[in-house]
Amino acid sequence: MDSLLHFFLPQHCVVCGAYVALPSRFPLCERCQSSVIYLREGVCFRCGRTVPHSGILLCHVCRRFRYHFEFARAVSAYTFPIREALHAFKYGGVVSLAGFFGLLLVRYCEEFPFLLDVDGVLPVPLHPSREKTRGFNQSLLLAQEVGRAFRLPVLAWSVLRVKPTLPQVGLKAKERRQNVRGAFRVRRKEDVLGKRILVIDDVLTSRATVESLSQTLKDAGCRSVMVLAVASGK
Ligand SMILES: [Zn+2]
Ligand SMILES: [Zn+2]
């Protein structure tokens, strides 16, 4: 029904408001789609954070601290138009944007195929109370796009978020780590034991959430963890 309505109703770009010519695959105009800047170089080899120049291998965090994931990468910086589109996706409920973000993730994996050397994709679980309020888990929708494109199992029920955490926005680094400590629990051990897993998230900021999840996975016998997100914030 949704797609039928979209076919008949004029659509406006969720980022800039411009009229989107029909039929269009995504509620995003061509100009905004082509403004996405991919993060390819100038990122930390380990955690994918942007570094001051491309000659730097490891960021200031990774020089002192070893994350439990092997690598984390994001398709783009958390700037226009990704920031606006992610906002419409998560808080405006424009779930049809999952296809657009899915395409970005798929293209990125094709460009960096080491990310596909895995046994399954795992969306960052939401706490049931948060998922109920939002109506969906944005990471699950993204993981389904990646899983479908590369025929990888989507581990939607393997890990639970057992601790209702505060939004990480506005918390200091130490508070973020405390906030998500012990937030996850492996529910189906056989899904992770000895497996190589690609975690899918929407936005990476401090890496505290994916680090907590990676630690839980490693403690449960997971062989390797990589992380891929749509955007990387500061
Ligand atoms: Zn636009
Ligand atoms: Zn780093």
PDB file of C-alpha atoms and ligand atoms in Angstrom:
ATOM      1  CA  MET A   1       0.000   0.000   0.000  1.00  0.00           C
ATOM      2  CA  ASP A   2       2.843   2.304   0.888  1.00  0.00           C
ATOM      3  CA  SER A   3       4.510   1.920  -2.497  1.00  0.00           C
ATOM      4  CA  LEU A   4       1.175   2.432  -4.235  1.00  0.00           C
ATOM      5  CA  LEU A   5       0.652   5.711  -2.400  1.00  0.00           C
ATOM      6  CA  HIS A   6       4.170   6.776  -3.234  1.00  0.00           C
ATOM      7  CA  PHE A   7       3.479   6.120  -6.874  1.00  0.00           C
ATOM      8  CA  PHE A   8       0.500   8.476  -6.967  1.00  0.00           C
ATOM      9  CA  LEU A   9       1.512  11.153  -4.519  1.00  0.00           C
ATOM     10  CA  PRO A  10       4.142  13.695  -5.416  1.00  0.00           C
ATOM     11  CA  GLN A  11       7.297  13.004  -3.457  1.00  0.00           C
ATOM     12  CA  HIS A  12       9.656  15.482  -1.920  1.00  0.00           C
ATOM     13  CA  CYS A  13      13.283  14.878  -1.098  1.00  0.00           C
ATOM     14  CA  VAL A  14      13.573  14.081   2.618  1.00  0.00           C
ATOM     15  CA  VAL A  15      16.796  16.099   2.795  1.00  0.00           C
ATOM     16  CA  CYS A  16      16.275  19.288   0.762  1.00  0.00           C
ATOM     17  CA  GLY A  17      12.548  19.224   0.027  1.00  0.00           C
ATOM     18  CA  ALA A  18      13.000  19.369  -3.758  1.00  0.00           C
ATOM     19  CA  TYR A  19      10.420  17.605  -5.895  1.00  0.00           C
ATOM     20  CA  VAL A  20      11.449  14.060  -6.743  1.00  0.00           C
ATOM     21  CA  ALA A  21      10.483  12.952 -10.247  1.00  0.00           C
ATOM     22  CA  LEU A  22       8.529   9.707 -10.339  1.00  0.00           C
ATOM     23  CA  PRO A  23       9.042   6.844 -10.481  1.00  0.00           C
ATOM     24  CA  SER A  24      11.942   7.055  -8.074  1.00  0.00           C
ATOM     25  CA  ARG A  25      13.502   4.279  -6.038  1.00  0.00           C
ATOM     26  CA  PHE A  26      14.294   6.481  -3.059  1.00  0.00           C
ATOM     27  CA  PRO A  27      12.703   9.527  -1.402  1.00  0.00           C
ATOM     28  CA  LEU A  28      15.879  11.472  -2.072  1.00  0.00           C
ATOM     29  CA  CYS A  29      16.558  13.738  -5.050  1.00  0.00           C
ATOM     30  CA  GLU A  30      19.377  12.988  -7.507  1.00  0.00           C
ATOM     31  CA  ARG A  31      21.385  15.957  -6.326  1.00  0.00           C
ATOM     32  CA  CYS A  32      21.338  14.882  -2.674  1.00  0.00           C
ATOM     33  CA  GLN A  33      22.094  11.285  -3.653  1.00  0.00           C
ATOM     34  CA  SER A  34      25.153  12.364  -5.586  1.00  0.00           C
ATOM     35  CA  SER A  35      26.371  14.632  -2.750  1.00  0.00           C
ATOM     36  CA  VAL A  36      27.294  11.677  -0.538  1.00  0.00           C
ATOM     37  CA  ILE A  37      31.013  11.809   0.134  1.00  0.00           C
ATOM     38  CA  TYR A  38      32.537   8.384   0.705  1.00  0.00           C
ATOM     39  CA  LEU A  39      35.142   7.929   3.413  1.00  0.00           C
ATOM     40  CA  ARG A  40      37.930   6.116   1.612  1.00  0.00           C
ATOM     41  CA  GLU A  41      41.227   7.569   2.745  1.00  0.00           C
ATOM     42  CA  GLY A  42      42.305   9.529   5.768  1.00  0.00           C
ATOM     43  CA  VAL A  43      40.734   7.117   8.247  1.00  0.00           C
ATOM     44  CA  CYS A  44      42.232   5.083  11.083  1.00  0.00           C
ATOM     45  CA  PHE A  45      43.214   1.614   9.865  1.00  0.00           C
ATOM     46  CA  ARG A  46      41.562   0.045  12.935  1.00  0.00           C
ATOM     47  CA  CYS A  47      38.474   2.021  13.928  1.00  0.00           C
ATOM     48  CA  GLY A  48      37.677   4.038  10.782  1.00  0.00           C
ATOM     49  CA  ARG A  49      37.783   7.435  12.517  1.00  0.00           C
ATOM     50  CA  THR A  50      38.933  10.289  10.343  1.00  0.00           C
ATOM     51  CA  VAL A  51      42.569  11.219  10.975  1.00  0.00           C
ATOM     52  CA  PRO A  52      44.217  14.600  10.213  1.00  0.00           C
ATOM     53  CA  HIS A  53      45.966  13.314   7.069  1.00  0.00           C
ATOM     54  CA  SER A  54      46.170  10.082   5.099  1.00  0.00           C
ATOM     55  CA  GLY A  55      49.760   9.340   6.225  1.00  0.00           C
ATOM     56  CA  ILE A  56      48.502   8.450   9.727  1.00  0.00           C
ATOM     57  CA  LEU A  57      47.827   4.739  10.231  1.00  0.00           C
ATOM     58  CA  LEU A  58      46.239   4.706  13.683  1.00  0.00           C
ATOM     59  CA  CYS A  59      44.158   7.382  15.401  1.00  0.00           C
ATOM     60  CA  HIS A  60      44.929   8.777  18.868  1.00  0.00           C
ATOM     61  CA  VAL A  61      42.588   6.223  20.488  1.00  0.00           C
ATOM     62  CA  CYS A  62      43.932   3.139  18.694  1.00  0.00           C
ATOM     63  CA  ARG A  63      47.519   4.027  19.548  1.00  0.00           C
ATOM     64  CA  ARG A  64      46.669   3.485  23.225  1.00  0.00           C
ATOM     65  CA  PHE A  65      43.748   1.085  23.200  1.00  0.00           C
ATOM     66  CA  ARG A  66      42.955  -2.182  21.385  1.00  0.00           C
ATOM     67  CA  TYR A  67      39.279  -2.541  20.474  1.00  0.00           C
ATOM     68  CA  HIS A  68      37.678  -5.990  20.505  1.00  0.00           C
ATOM     69  CA  PHE A  69      36.650  -5.605  16.846  1.00  0.00           C
ATOM     70  CA  GLU A  70      39.321  -6.066  14.171  1.00  0.00           C
ATOM     71  CA  PHE A  71      38.123  -3.228  11.944  1.00  0.00           C
ATOM     72  CA  ALA A  72      35.354  -0.630  11.849  1.00  0.00           C
ATOM     73  CA  ARG A  73      34.436   1.384   8.784  1.00  0.00           C
ATOM     74  CA  ALA A  74      31.741   3.871   7.813  1.00  0.00           C
ATOM     75  CA  VAL A  75      30.567   4.724   4.311  1.00  0.00           C
ATOM     76  CA  SER A  76      30.451   8.465   4.916  1.00  0.00           C
ATOM     77  CA  ALA A  77      31.091  11.189   7.448  1.00  0.00           C
ATOM     78  CA  TYR A  78      28.069  12.231   9.499  1.00  0.00           C
ATOM     79  CA  THR A  79      27.430  15.358   7.438  1.00  0.00           C
ATOM     80  CA  PHE A  80      25.011  16.592   4.764  1.00  0.00           C
ATOM     81  CA  PRO A  81      23.114  14.794   3.230  1.00  0.00           C
ATOM     82  CA  ILE A  82      23.656  11.596   5.261  1.00  0.00           C
ATOM     83  CA  ARG A  83      22.960  13.277   8.604  1.00  0.00           C
ATOM     84  CA  GLU A  84      19.584  14.625   7.408  1.00  0.00           C
ATOM     85  CA  ALA A  85      18.630  11.369   5.686  1.00  0.00           C
ATOM     86  CA  LEU A  86      19.496   9.284   8.774  1.00  0.00           C
ATOM     87  CA  HIS A  87      17.400  11.621  10.890  1.00  0.00           C
ATOM     88  CA  ALA A  88      14.399  11.153   8.596  1.00  0.00           C
ATOM     89  CA  PHE A  89      15.002   7.382   8.660  1.00  0.00           C
ATOM     90  CA  LYS A  90      15.276   6.953  12.444  1.00  0.00           C
ATOM     91  CA  TYR A  91      13.052   9.668  13.842  1.00  0.00           C
ATOM     92  CA  GLY A  92      10.769  10.458  10.903  1.00  0.00           C
ATOM     93  CA  GLY A  93      10.027   6.797  10.229  1.00  0.00           C
ATOM     94  CA  VAL A  94      10.903   7.028   6.517  1.00  0.00           C
ATOM     95  CA  VAL A  95      11.747   3.322   6.399  1.00  0.00           C
ATOM     96  CA  SER A  96      11.964   3.335   2.597  1.00  0.00           C
ATOM     97  CA  LEU A  97      15.363   5.005   3.084  1.00  0.00           C
ATOM     98  CA  ALA A  98      16.707   1.589   4.156  1.00  0.00           C
ATOM     99  CA  GLY A  99      17.032   0.771   0.454  1.00  0.00           C
ATOM    100  CA  PHE A 100      19.130   3.845  -0.171  1.00  0.00           C
ATOM    101  CA  PHE A 101      21.444   3.249   2.801  1.00  0.00           C
ATOM    102  CA  GLY A 102      21.563  -0.426   1.846  1.00  0.00           C
ATOM    103  CA  LEU A 103      22.833   0.514  -1.594  1.00  0.00           C
ATOM    104  CA  LEU A 104      25.588   2.661  -0.063  1.00  0.00           C
ATOM    105  CA  LEU A 105      26.641  -0.181   2.247  1.00  0.00           C
ATOM    106  CA  VAL A 106      26.623  -2.699  -0.604  1.00  0.00           C
ATOM    107  CA  ARG A 107      28.733  -0.466  -2.853  1.00  0.00           C
ATOM    108  CA  TYR A 108      31.170   0.106  -0.020  1.00  0.00           C
ATOM    109  CA  CYS A 109      31.522  -3.658   0.560  1.00  0.00           C
ATOM    110  CA  GLU A 110      32.139  -4.173  -3.143  1.00  0.00           C
ATOM    111  CA  GLU A 111      34.892  -1.588  -2.991  1.00  0.00           C
ATOM    112  CA  PHE A 112      36.387  -3.055   0.216  1.00  0.00           C
ATOM    113  CA  PRO A 113      35.631  -6.793  -0.103  1.00  0.00           C
ATOM    114  CA  PHE A 114      37.563  -7.744   3.054  1.00  0.00           C
ATOM    115  CA  LEU A 115      34.365  -6.724   4.863  1.00  0.00           C
ATOM    116  CA  LEU A 116      32.568  -9.647   3.217  1.00  0.00           C
ATOM    117  CA  ASP A 117      34.949 -12.291   4.532  1.00  0.00           C
ATOM    118  CA  VAL A 118      32.389 -13.233   7.208  1.00  0.00           C
ATOM    119  CA  ASP A 119      29.863 -15.936   8.140  1.00  0.00           C
ATOM    120  CA  GLY A 120      26.991 -13.594   8.916  1.00  0.00           C
ATOM    121  CA  VAL A 121      25.807 -10.034   9.468  1.00  0.00           C
ATOM    122  CA  LEU A 122      24.623  -8.892  12.881  1.00  0.00           C
ATOM    123  CA  PRO A 123      22.518  -5.765  13.369  1.00  0.00           C
ATOM    124  CA  VAL A 124      23.248  -3.867  16.601  1.00  0.00           C
ATOM    125  CA  PRO A 125      20.271  -4.927  18.728  1.00  0.00           C
ATOM    126  CA  LEU A 126      17.978  -2.323  20.239  1.00  0.00           C
ATOM    127  CA  HIS A 127      16.520  -2.732  23.688  1.00  0.00           C
ATOM    128  CA  PRO A 128      12.917  -4.001  23.303  1.00  0.00           C
ATOM    129  CA  SER A 129      11.520  -0.829  24.905  1.00  0.00           C
ATOM    130  CA  ARG A 130      13.369   1.396  22.395  1.00  0.00           C
ATOM    131  CA  GLU A 131      12.353  -0.811  19.482  1.00  0.00           C
ATOM    132  CA  LYS A 132       8.738  -0.649  20.613  1.00  0.00           C
ATOM    133  CA  THR A 133       8.803   3.162  20.724  1.00  0.00           C
ATOM    134  CA  ARG A 134      10.489   3.491  17.334  1.00  0.00           C
ATOM    135  CA  GLY A 135       8.553   0.660  15.715  1.00  0.00           C
ATOM    136  CA  PHE A 136      11.631  -0.864  14.065  1.00  0.00           C
ATOM    137  CA  ASN A 137      15.338  -1.470  14.506  1.00  0.00           C
ATOM    138  CA  GLN A 138      17.140   0.671  11.925  1.00  0.00           C
ATOM    139  CA  SER A 139      20.241  -1.547  12.050  1.00  0.00           C
ATOM    140  CA  LEU A 140      18.180  -4.642  11.294  1.00  0.00           C
ATOM    141  CA  LEU A 141      16.741  -3.031   8.149  1.00  0.00           C
ATOM    142  CA  LEU A 142      20.286  -2.153   7.027  1.00  0.00           C
ATOM    143  CA  ALA A 143      21.658  -5.610   7.848  1.00  0.00           C
ATOM    144  CA  GLN A 144      18.856  -7.198   5.820  1.00  0.00           C
ATOM    145  CA  GLU A 145      19.905  -5.153   2.778  1.00  0.00           C
ATOM    146  CA  VAL A 146      23.527  -6.311   3.098  1.00  0.00           C
ATOM    147  CA  GLY A 147      22.529  -9.915   3.826  1.00  0.00           C
ATOM    148  CA  ARG A 148      20.245 -10.060   0.802  1.00  0.00           C
ATOM    149  CA  ALA A 149      22.832  -8.551  -1.571  1.00  0.00           C
ATOM    150  CA  PHE A 150      25.617 -10.945  -0.602  1.00  0.00           C
ATOM    151  CA  ARG A 151      23.544 -13.946   0.515  1.00  0.00           C
ATOM    152  CA  LEU A 152      24.823 -13.769   4.061  1.00  0.00           C
ATOM    153  CA  PRO A 153      22.736 -14.921   7.033  1.00  0.00           C
ATOM    154  CA  VAL A 154      21.264 -12.068   9.094  1.00  0.00           C
ATOM    155  CA  LEU A 155      21.710 -12.868  12.787  1.00  0.00           C
ATOM    156  CA  ALA A 156      18.629 -11.011  13.972  1.00  0.00           C
ATOM    157  CA  TRP A 157      18.000 -13.047  17.144  1.00  0.00           C
ATOM    158  CA  SER A 158      21.494 -14.137  18.154  1.00  0.00           C
ATOM    159  CA  VAL A 159      22.201 -11.269  20.550  1.00  0.00           C
ATOM    160  CA  LEU A 160      19.894  -9.363  22.870  1.00  0.00           C
ATOM    161  CA  ARG A 161      20.186  -5.887  24.294  1.00  0.00           C
ATOM    162  CA  VAL A 162      19.438  -6.526  27.940  1.00  0.00           C
ATOM    163  CA  LYS A 163      20.136  -3.095  29.410  1.00  0.00           C
ATOM    164  CA  PRO A 164      18.030  -0.052  28.552  1.00  0.00           C
ATOM    165  CA  THR A 165      20.744   2.526  27.838  1.00  0.00           C
ATOM    166  CA  LEU A 166      20.590   6.286  27.571  1.00  0.00           C
ATOM    167  CA  PRO A 167      21.136   7.819  24.131  1.00  0.00           C
ATOM    168  CA  GLN A 168      24.903   8.191  23.694  1.00  0.00           C
ATOM    169  CA  VAL A 169      24.448  11.741  22.384  1.00  0.00           C
ATOM    170  CA  GLY A 170      25.500  14.298  24.976  1.00  0.00           C
ATOM    171  CA  LEU A 171      27.496  11.844  27.113  1.00  0.00           C
ATOM    172  CA  LYS A 172      31.238  12.107  27.672  1.00  0.00           C
ATOM    173  CA  ALA A 173      33.532   9.292  26.477  1.00  0.00           C
ATOM    174  CA  LYS A 174      33.774   7.660  29.913  1.00  0.00           C
ATOM    175  CA  GLU A 175      30.017   7.959  30.477  1.00  0.00           C
ATOM    176  CA  ARG A 176      29.389   6.360  27.097  1.00  0.00           C
ATOM    177  CA  ARG A 177      31.489   3.333  28.006  1.00  0.00           C
ATOM    178  CA  GLN A 178      29.711   2.964  31.354  1.00  0.00           C
ATOM    179  CA  ASN A 179      26.329   3.455  29.716  1.00  0.00           C
ATOM    180  CA  VAL A 180      26.742   0.487  27.353  1.00  0.00           C
ATOM    181  CA  ARG A 181      28.785  -1.810  29.611  1.00  0.00           C
ATOM    182  CA  GLY A 182      27.041  -5.170  29.881  1.00  0.00           C
ATOM    183  CA  ALA A 183      24.316  -3.988  27.510  1.00  0.00           C
ATOM    184  CA  PHE A 184      24.364  -7.110  25.338  1.00  0.00           C
ATOM    185  CA  ARG A 185      23.894 -10.824  25.892  1.00  0.00           C
ATOM    186  CA  VAL A 186      24.432 -13.662  23.407  1.00  0.00           C
ATOM    187  CA  ARG A 187      21.196 -15.604  23.108  1.00  0.00           C
ATOM    188  CA  ARG A 188      22.220 -18.236  20.541  1.00  0.00           C
ATOM    189  CA  LYS A 189      25.777 -19.235  21.234  1.00  0.00           C
ATOM    190  CA  GLU A 190      25.985 -21.514  18.186  1.00  0.00           C
ATOM    191  CA  ASP A 191      25.462 -18.470  15.940  1.00  0.00           C
ATOM    192  CA  VAL A 192      28.659 -16.800  17.143  1.00  0.00           C
ATOM    193  CA  LEU A 193      31.006 -19.562  18.358  1.00  0.00           C
ATOM    194  CA  GLY A 194      33.985 -19.722  15.989  1.00  0.00           C
ATOM    195  CA  LYS A 195      32.212 -17.377  13.540  1.00  0.00           C
ATOM    196  CA  ARG A 196      33.389 -14.274  11.697  1.00  0.00           C
ATOM    197  CA  ILE A 197      30.766 -11.575  12.093  1.00  0.00           C
ATOM    198  CA  LEU A 198      30.085  -8.254  10.393  1.00  0.00           C
ATOM    199  CA  VAL A 199      28.208  -5.924  12.738  1.00  0.00           C
ATOM    200  CA  ILE A 200      25.963  -3.380  11.018  1.00  0.00           C
ATOM    201  CA  ASP A 201      25.131  -0.052  12.637  1.00  0.00           C
ATOM    202  CA  ASP A 202      23.693   3.258  11.446  1.00  0.00           C
ATOM    203  CA  VAL A 203      26.082   5.762  13.055  1.00  0.00           C
ATOM    204  CA  LEU A 204      29.415   5.239  14.781  1.00  0.00           C
ATOM    205  CA  THR A 205      30.393   7.941  17.254  1.00  0.00           C
ATOM    206  CA  SER A 206      32.629   6.996  20.190  1.00  0.00           C
ATOM    207  CA  ARG A 207      32.639   3.287  19.135  1.00  0.00           C
ATOM    208  CA  ALA A 208      31.569   2.501  22.722  1.00  0.00           C
ATOM    209  CA  THR A 209      28.415   0.635  21.662  1.00  0.00           C
ATOM    210  CA  VAL A 210      30.076  -1.536  19.004  1.00  0.00           C
ATOM    211  CA  GLU A 211      33.033  -2.102  21.351  1.00  0.00           C
ATOM    212  CA  SER A 212      30.713  -3.385  24.091  1.00  0.00           C
ATOM    213  CA  LEU A 213      28.951  -5.613  21.566  1.00  0.00           C
ATOM    214  CA  SER A 214      32.281  -6.859  20.159  1.00  0.00           C
ATOM    215  CA  GLN A 215      33.536  -7.717  23.629  1.00  0.00           C
ATOM    216  CA  THR A 216      30.372  -9.716  24.325  1.00  0.00           C
ATOM    217  CA  LEU A 217      30.795 -11.550  21.005  1.00  0.00           C
ATOM    218  CA  LYS A 218      34.468 -12.326  21.646  1.00  0.00           C
ATOM    219  CA  ASP A 219      33.693 -13.542  25.171  1.00  0.00           C
ATOM    220  CA  ALA A 220      31.188 -15.946  23.606  1.00  0.00           C
ATOM    221  CA  GLY A 221      33.886 -17.409  21.335  1.00  0.00           C
ATOM    222  CA  CYS A 222      33.375 -15.322  18.205  1.00  0.00           C
ATOM    223  CA  ARG A 223      36.440 -15.612  15.921  1.00  0.00           C
ATOM    224  CA  SER A 224      36.461 -12.120  14.467  1.00  0.00           C
ATOM    225  CA  VAL A 225      34.301  -9.010  14.446  1.00  0.00           C
ATOM    226  CA  MET A 226      34.192  -6.256  11.859  1.00  0.00           C
ATOM    227  CA  VAL A 227      31.867  -3.271  11.960  1.00  0.00           C
ATOM    228  CA  LEU A 228      30.275  -1.377   9.084  1.00  0.00           C
ATOM    229  CA  ALA A 229      28.094   1.699   9.507  1.00  0.00           C
ATOM    230  CA  VAL A 230      26.466   4.248   7.245  1.00  0.00           C
ATOM    231  CA  ALA A 231      28.128   7.183   8.967  1.00  0.00           C
ATOM    232  CA  SER A 232      30.953   8.051  11.288  1.00  0.00           C
ATOM    233  CA  GLY A 233      30.566  10.990  13.647  1.00  0.00           C
ATOM    234  CA  LYS A 234      33.137  12.646  15.848  1.00  0.00           C
TER     235      LYS A 234
HETATM  236 ZN    ZN B   1      17.463  16.658  -2.147  1.00  0.00          ZN
HETATM  237 ZN    ZN B   2      41.320   4.314  15.537  1.00  0.00          ZN
END
